[in-house]
Short mmCIF file of C-alpha atoms in Angstrom, two decimals:
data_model
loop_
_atom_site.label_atom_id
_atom_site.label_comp_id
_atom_site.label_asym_id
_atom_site.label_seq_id
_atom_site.Cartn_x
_atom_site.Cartn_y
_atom_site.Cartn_z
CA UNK W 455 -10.49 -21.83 23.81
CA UNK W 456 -8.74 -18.57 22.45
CA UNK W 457 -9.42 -17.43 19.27
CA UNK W 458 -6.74 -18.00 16.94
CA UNK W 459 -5.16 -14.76 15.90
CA UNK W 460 -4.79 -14.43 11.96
CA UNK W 461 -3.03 -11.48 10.77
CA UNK W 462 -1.75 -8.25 12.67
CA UNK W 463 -0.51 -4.57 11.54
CA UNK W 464 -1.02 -1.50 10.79
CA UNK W 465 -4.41 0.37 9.49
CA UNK W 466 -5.45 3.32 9.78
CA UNK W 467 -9.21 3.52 11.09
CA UNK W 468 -11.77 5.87 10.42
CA UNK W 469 -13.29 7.40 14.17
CA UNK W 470 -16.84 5.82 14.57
CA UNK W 471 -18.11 9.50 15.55
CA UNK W 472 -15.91 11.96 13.47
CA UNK W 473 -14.71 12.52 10.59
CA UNK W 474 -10.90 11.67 12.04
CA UNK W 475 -8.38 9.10 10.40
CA UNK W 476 -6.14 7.78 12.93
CA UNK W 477 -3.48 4.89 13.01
CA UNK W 478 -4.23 1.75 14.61
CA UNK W 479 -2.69 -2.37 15.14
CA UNK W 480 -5.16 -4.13 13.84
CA UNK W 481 -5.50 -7.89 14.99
CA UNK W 482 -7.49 -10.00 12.82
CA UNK W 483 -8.95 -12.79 15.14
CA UNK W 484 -10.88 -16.27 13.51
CA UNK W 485 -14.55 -14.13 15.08
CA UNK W 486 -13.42 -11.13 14.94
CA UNK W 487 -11.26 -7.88 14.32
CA UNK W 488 -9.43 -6.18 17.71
CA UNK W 489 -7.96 -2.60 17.24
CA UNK W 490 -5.44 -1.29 19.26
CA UNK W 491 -3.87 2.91 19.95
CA UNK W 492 -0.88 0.93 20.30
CA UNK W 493 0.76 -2.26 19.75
CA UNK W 494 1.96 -2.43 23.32
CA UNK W 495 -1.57 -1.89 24.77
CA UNK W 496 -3.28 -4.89 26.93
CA UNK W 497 -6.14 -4.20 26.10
CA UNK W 498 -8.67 -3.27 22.86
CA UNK W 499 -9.65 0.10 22.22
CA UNK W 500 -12.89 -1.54 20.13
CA UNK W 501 -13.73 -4.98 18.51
CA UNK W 502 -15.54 -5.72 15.47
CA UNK W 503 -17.34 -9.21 15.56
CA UNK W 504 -17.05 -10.76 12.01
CA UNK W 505 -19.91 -13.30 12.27
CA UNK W 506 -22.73 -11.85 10.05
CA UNK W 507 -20.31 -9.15 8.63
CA UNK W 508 -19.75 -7.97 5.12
CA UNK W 509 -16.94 -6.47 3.48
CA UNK W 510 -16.62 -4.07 0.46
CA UNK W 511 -13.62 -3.53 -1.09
CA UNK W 512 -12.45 -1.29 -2.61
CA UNK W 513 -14.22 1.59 -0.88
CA UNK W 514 -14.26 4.32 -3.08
CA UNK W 515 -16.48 6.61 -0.30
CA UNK W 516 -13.65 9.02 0.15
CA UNK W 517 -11.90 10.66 -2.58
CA UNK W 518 -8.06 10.42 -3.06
CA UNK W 519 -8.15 8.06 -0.02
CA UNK W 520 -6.48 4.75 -1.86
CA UNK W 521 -6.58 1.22 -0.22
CA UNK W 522 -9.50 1.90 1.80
CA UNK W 523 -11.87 -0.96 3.10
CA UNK W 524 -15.00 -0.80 4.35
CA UNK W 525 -16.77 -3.86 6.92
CA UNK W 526 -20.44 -4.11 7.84
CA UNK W 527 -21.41 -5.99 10.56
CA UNK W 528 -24.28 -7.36 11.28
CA UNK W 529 -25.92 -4.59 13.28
CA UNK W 530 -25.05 -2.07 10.13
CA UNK W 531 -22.48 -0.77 11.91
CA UNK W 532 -19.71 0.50 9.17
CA UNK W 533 -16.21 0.30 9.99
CA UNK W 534 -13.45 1.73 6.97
CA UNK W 535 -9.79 0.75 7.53
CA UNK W 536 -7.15 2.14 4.93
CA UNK W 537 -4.02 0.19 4.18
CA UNK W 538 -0.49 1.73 3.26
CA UNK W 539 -0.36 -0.03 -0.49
CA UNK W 540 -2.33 -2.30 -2.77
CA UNK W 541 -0.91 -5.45 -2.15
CA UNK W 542 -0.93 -5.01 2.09
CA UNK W 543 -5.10 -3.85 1.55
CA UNK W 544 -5.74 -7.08 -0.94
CA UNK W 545 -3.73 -9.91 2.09
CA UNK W 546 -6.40 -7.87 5.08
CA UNK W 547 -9.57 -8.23 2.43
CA UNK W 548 -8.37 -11.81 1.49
CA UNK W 549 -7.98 -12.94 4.80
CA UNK W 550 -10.73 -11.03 6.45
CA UNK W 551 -13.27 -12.74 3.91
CA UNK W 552 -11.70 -16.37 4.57
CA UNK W 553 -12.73 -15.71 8.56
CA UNK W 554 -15.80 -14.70 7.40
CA UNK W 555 -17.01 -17.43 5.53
CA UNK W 556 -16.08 -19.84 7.99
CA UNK W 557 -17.67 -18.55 10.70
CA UNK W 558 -20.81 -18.74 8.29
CA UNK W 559 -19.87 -22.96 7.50
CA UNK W 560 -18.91 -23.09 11.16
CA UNK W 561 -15.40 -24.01 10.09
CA UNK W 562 -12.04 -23.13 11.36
CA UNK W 563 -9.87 -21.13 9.40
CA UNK W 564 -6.96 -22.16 7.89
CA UNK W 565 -4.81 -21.18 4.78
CA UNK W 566 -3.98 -23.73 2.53
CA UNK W 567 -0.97 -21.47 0.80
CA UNK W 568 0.53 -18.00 1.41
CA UNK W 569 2.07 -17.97 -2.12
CA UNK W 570 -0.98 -18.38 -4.11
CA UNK W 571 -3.79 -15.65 -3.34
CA UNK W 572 -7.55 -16.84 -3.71
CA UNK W 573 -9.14 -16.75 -6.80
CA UNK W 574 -12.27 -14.21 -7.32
CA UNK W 575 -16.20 -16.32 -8.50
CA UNK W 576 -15.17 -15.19 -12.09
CA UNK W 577 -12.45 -17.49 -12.08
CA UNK W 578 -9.89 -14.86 -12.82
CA UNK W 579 -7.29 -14.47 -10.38
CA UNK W 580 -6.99 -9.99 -10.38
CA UNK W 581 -3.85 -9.71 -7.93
CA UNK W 582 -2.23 -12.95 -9.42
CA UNK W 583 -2.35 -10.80 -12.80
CA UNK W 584 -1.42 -7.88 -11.70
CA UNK W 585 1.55 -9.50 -10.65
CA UNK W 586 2.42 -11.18 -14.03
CA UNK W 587 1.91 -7.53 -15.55
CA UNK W 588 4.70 -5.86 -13.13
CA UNK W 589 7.33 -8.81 -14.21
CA UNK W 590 9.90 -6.92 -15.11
CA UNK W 591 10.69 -9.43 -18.20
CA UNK W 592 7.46 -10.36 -19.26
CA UNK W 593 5.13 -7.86 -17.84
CA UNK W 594 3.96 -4.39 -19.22
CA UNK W 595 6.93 -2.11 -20.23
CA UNK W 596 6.79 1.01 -17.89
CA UNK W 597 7.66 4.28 -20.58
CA UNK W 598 7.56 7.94 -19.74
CA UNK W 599 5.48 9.43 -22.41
CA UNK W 600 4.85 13.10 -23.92
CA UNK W 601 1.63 14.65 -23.97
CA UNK W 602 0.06 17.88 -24.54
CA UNK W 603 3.53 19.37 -23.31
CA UNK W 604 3.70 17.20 -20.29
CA UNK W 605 5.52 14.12 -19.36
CA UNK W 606 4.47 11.40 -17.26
CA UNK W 607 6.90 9.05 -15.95
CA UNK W 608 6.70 4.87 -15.27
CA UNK W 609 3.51 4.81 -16.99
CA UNK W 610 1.67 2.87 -20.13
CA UNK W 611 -0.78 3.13 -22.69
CA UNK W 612 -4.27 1.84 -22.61
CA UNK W 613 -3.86 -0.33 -25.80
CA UNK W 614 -0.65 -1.64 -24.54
CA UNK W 615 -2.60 -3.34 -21.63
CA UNK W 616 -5.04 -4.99 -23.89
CA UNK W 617 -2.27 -5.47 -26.23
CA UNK W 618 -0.41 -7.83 -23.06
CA UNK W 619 -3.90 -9.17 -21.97
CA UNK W 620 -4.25 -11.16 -25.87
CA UNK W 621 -0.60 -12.09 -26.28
CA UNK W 622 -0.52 -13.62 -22.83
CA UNK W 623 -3.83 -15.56 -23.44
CA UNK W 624 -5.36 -14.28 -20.49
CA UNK W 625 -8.56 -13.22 -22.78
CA UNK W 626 -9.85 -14.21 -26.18
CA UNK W 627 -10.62 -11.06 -27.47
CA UNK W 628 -9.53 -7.13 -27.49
CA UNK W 629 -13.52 -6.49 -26.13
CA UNK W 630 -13.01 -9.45 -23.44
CA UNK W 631 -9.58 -7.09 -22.39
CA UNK W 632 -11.56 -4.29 -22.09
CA UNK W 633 -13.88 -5.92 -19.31
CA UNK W 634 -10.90 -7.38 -17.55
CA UNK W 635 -8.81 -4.25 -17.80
CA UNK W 636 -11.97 -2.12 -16.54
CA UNK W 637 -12.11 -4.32 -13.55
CA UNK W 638 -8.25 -3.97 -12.59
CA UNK W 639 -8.87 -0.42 -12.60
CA UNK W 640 -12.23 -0.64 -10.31
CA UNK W 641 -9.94 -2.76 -8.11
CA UNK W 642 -7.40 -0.64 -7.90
CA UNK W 643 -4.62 -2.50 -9.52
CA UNK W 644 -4.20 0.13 -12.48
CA UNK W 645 -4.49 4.14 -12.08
CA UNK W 646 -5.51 6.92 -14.35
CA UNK W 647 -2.73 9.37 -15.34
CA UNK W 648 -3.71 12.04 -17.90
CA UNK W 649 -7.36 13.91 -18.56
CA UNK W 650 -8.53 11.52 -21.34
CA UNK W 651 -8.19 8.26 -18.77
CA UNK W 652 -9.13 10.45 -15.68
CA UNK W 653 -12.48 11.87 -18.06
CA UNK W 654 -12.73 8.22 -18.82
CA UNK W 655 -12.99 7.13 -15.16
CA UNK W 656 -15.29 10.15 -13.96
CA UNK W 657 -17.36 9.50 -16.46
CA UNK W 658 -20.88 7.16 -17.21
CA UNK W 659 -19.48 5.25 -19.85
CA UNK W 660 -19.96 1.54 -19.80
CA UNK W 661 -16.15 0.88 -19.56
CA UNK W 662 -14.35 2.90 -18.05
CA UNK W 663 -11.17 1.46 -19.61
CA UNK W 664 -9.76 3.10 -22.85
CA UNK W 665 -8.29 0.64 -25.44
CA UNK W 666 -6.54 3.92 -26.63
CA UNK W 667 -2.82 5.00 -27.56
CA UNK W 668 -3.79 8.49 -25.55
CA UNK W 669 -5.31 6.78 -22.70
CA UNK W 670 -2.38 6.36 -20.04
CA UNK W 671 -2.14 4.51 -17.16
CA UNK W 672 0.43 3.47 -14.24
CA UNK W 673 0.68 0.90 -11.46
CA UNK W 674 -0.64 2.50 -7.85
CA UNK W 675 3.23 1.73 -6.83
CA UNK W 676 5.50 2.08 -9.76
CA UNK W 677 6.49 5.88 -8.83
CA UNK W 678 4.33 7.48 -10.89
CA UNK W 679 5.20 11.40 -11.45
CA UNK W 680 4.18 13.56 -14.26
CA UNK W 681 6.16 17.01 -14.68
CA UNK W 682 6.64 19.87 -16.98
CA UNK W 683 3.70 22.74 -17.34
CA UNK W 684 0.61 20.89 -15.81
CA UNK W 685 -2.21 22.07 -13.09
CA UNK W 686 -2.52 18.19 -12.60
CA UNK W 687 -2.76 16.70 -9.31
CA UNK W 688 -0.14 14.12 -10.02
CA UNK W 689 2.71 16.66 -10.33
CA UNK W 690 5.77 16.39 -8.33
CA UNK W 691 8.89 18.70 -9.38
CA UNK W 692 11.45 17.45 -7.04
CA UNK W 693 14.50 15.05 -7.97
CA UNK W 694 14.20 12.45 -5.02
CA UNK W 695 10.69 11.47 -6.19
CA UNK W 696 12.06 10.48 -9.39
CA UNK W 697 13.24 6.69 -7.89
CA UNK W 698 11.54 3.45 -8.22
CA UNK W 699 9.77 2.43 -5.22
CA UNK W 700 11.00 -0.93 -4.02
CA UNK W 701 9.57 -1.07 -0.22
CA UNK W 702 6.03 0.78 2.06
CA UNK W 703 4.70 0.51 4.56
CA UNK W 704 3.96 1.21 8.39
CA UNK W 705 6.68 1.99 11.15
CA UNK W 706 6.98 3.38 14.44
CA UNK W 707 9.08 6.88 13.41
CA UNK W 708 11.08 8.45 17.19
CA UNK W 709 10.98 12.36 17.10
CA UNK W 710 14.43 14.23 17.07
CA UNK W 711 13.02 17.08 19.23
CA UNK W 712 10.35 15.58 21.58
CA UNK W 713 11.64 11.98 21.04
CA UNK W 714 7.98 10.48 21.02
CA UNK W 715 7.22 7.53 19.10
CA UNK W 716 4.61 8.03 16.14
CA UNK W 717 3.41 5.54 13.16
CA UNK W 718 4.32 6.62 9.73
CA UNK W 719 4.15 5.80 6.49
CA UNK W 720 7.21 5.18 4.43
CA UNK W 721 7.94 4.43 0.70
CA UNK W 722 11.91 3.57 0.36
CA UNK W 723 12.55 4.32 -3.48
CA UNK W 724 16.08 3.75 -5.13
CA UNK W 725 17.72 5.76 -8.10
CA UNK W 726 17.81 8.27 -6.40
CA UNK W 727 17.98 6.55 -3.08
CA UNK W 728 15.02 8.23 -0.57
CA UNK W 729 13.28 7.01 1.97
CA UNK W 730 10.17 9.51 2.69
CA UNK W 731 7.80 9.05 5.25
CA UNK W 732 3.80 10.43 5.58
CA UNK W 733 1.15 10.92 7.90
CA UNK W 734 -0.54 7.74 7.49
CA UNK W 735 -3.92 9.04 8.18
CA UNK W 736 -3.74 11.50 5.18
CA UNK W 737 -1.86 14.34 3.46
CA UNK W 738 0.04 13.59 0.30
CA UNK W 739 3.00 15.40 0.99
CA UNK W 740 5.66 13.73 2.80
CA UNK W 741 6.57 15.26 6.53
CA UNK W 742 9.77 14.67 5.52
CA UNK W 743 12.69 12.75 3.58
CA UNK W 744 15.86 10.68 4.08
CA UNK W 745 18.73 10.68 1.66
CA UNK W 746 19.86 7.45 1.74
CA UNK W 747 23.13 7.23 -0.54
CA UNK W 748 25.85 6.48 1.45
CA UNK W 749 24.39 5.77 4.80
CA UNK W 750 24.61 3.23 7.62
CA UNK W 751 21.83 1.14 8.89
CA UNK W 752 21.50 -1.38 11.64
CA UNK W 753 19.44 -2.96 14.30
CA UNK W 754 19.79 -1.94 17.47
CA UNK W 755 19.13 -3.42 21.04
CA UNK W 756 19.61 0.11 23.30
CA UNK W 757 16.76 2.98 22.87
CA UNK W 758 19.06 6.44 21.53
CA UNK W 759 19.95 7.03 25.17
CA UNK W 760 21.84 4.36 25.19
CA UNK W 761 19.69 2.58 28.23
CA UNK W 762 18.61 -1.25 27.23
CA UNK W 763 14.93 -0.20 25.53
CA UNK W 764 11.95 -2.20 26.19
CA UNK W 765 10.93 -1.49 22.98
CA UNK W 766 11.81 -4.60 20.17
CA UNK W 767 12.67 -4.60 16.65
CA UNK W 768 14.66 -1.25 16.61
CA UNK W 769 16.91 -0.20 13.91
CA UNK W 770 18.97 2.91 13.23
CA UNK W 771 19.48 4.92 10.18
CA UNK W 772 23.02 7.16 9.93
CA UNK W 773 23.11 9.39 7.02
CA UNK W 774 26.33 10.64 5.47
CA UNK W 775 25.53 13.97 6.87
CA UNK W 776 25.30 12.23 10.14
CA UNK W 777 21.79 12.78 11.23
CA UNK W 778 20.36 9.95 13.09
CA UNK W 779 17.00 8.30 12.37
CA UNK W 780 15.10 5.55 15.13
CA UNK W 781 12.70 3.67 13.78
CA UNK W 782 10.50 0.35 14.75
CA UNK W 783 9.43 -2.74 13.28
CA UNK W 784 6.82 -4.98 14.43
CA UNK W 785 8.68 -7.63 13.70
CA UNK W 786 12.10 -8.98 13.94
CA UNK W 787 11.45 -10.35 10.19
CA UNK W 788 10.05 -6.95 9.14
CA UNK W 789 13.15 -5.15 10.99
CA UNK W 790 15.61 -7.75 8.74
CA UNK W 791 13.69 -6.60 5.59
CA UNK W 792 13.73 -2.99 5.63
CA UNK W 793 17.31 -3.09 6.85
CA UNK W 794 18.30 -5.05 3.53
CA UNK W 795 15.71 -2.95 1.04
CA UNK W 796 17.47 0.10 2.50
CA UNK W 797 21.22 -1.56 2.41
CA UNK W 798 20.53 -2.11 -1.55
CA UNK W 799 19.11 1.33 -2.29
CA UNK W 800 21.62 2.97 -0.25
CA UNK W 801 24.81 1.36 -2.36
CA UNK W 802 23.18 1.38 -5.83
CA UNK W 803 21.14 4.86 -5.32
CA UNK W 804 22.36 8.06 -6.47
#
């Protein structure tokens, strides 16, 4: 009997010999985890059995590489995938440790719920909060604050956290914050902006969590930009970056010159409406940007010769200036979602 399949996307893997990061579809399987150069491949480039396996996330054994996720298997074979956002890394890890720990009761896998994600030993559910504290009604109020002549944009104070954490009930005490708010920043699920938060982090304290008006923080996906006279890493200048993000992720990008298909990365933001797209296997500059305001988008059944394409799930972007983009979902769900996401920022973007 086949293996049922669980999840499929996206990563990008980490080469087994060098030091290369290179985008991959990644099928999650009930035993194990098949990676593919390309979704329309037959046949695996590698497999990764999951029975005796272990998996650490978040894998912090790379520097600015976010989302990252790291698998052991049983022969101590290590295996790091990175995902394109938090949320995207946190459904793979969920669902990755599910397989594993049936395979371990001899059980088949099945999810009880999609909606509700699975709650950590400690009995505290990280991703559920983080969720609550991005509600845009009752969640933590994003600011742009001043600083030491600098301003950082969509972000919050460390005391404002902890400040949210009592008034919502989720802890007793301002100390019992601290350890909860320490642990959504080991997880990922809160970043440091600023030196006294970054010191903070680098450092050997025992939290590494300020409770402190000059500690600031922002969400790994809010849009986070700091600007004015600052050496910091975080700085980005430019007007298009200014925009809320409202949709990432992975998609197959066509070439205008050599009309080859390539993954990419892309964050859509709105206000000002952009849709920018990265090398998914590194680099935090975009390779380039797409002004959205004004433009046409649909789905469309012929490849950009206008011969019926093989390939599924394409969709076209117009721009005002009339420059043609030709992109590809994996799925005929994901191709209806990024068409809407882009639809929205493109009539209420600047």
């Amino acid at each position: 009997m086949e293996p049922k399949q669980i999840r499929e996307g996206y990563l990008v893997k980490k080469g087994s010999m060098f030091n290369t990061w290179k985008p991959m579809w990644v099928v999650l399987l009930e035993d194990g985890i098949e990676f593919y150069k390309k979704k329309s491949d037959n046949s695996p480039k590698g497999m990764i059995p999951l029975k005796g396996s272990t998996l650490t996330s978040p894998c912090q054994d790379f520097g600015k590489r976010m989302f990252v996720f790291k698998i052991t298997t049983a022969k101590q074979q290590d295996h790091f995938f990175q995902a394109a956002f938090l949320e995207e890394r946190d459904g793979w890890v969920r669902d990755i440790k599910k397989a594993i720990k049936c395979l371990e009761g001899g059980q088949k896998f099945a999810r009880k719920s999609t909606r509700r994600s699975i709650r950590l030993p400690e009995t505290i559910d990280l991703g559920a909060m983080y969720l609550s504290m991005k509600d845009p009604e009752k969640g933590i109020k994003e600011l742009n604050l001043e600083k030491d002549k600098k301003i950082f944009n969509h972000c919050f104070t460390g005391n404002c956290v902890i400040d949210w954490l009592v008034s919502n009930q989720s802890v007793r005490n301002r100390q019992e914050g601290l350890m909860i708010a320490s642990s959504l920043l080991n997880e990922g699920y809160l970043q440091p902006a600023g030196d006294l938060s970054k010191t903070a982090v680098d450092g050997t304290a025992e939290n590494p969590f300020l409770d402190n008006p000059d500690a600031f923080y922002y969400f790994p996906d809010s849009g986070f930009f700091c600007e004015e006279n600052s050496s910091d890493d975080d700085v980005i200048l430019k007007e298009e970056f200014r925009g809320v993000i409202i949709k990432q992720g992975c998609l197959l990008k066509q070439g205008h010159r050599r009309k080859n298909w390539k993954v990419r990365k892309f964050i859509l933001r709105e206000d000002p409406a952009y849709l920018h797209y990265y090398d998914p296997a590194g680099g935090e500059d975009p390779l380039g940007a797409i002004h959205l305001r004004g433009c046409v988008v649909t789905s469309v059944e012929s490849n950009p010769d206008g011969k019926k394409s093989e390939e599924e799930n394409l969709f076209e972007i117009i721009t005002a200036s009339e420059v043609h983009y030709f992109l590809q979902a994996a799925t005929p769900k994901e191709r209806t979602e990024w068409i809407k996401a882009i639809q929205v920022a493109s009539r209420t973007g600047k």
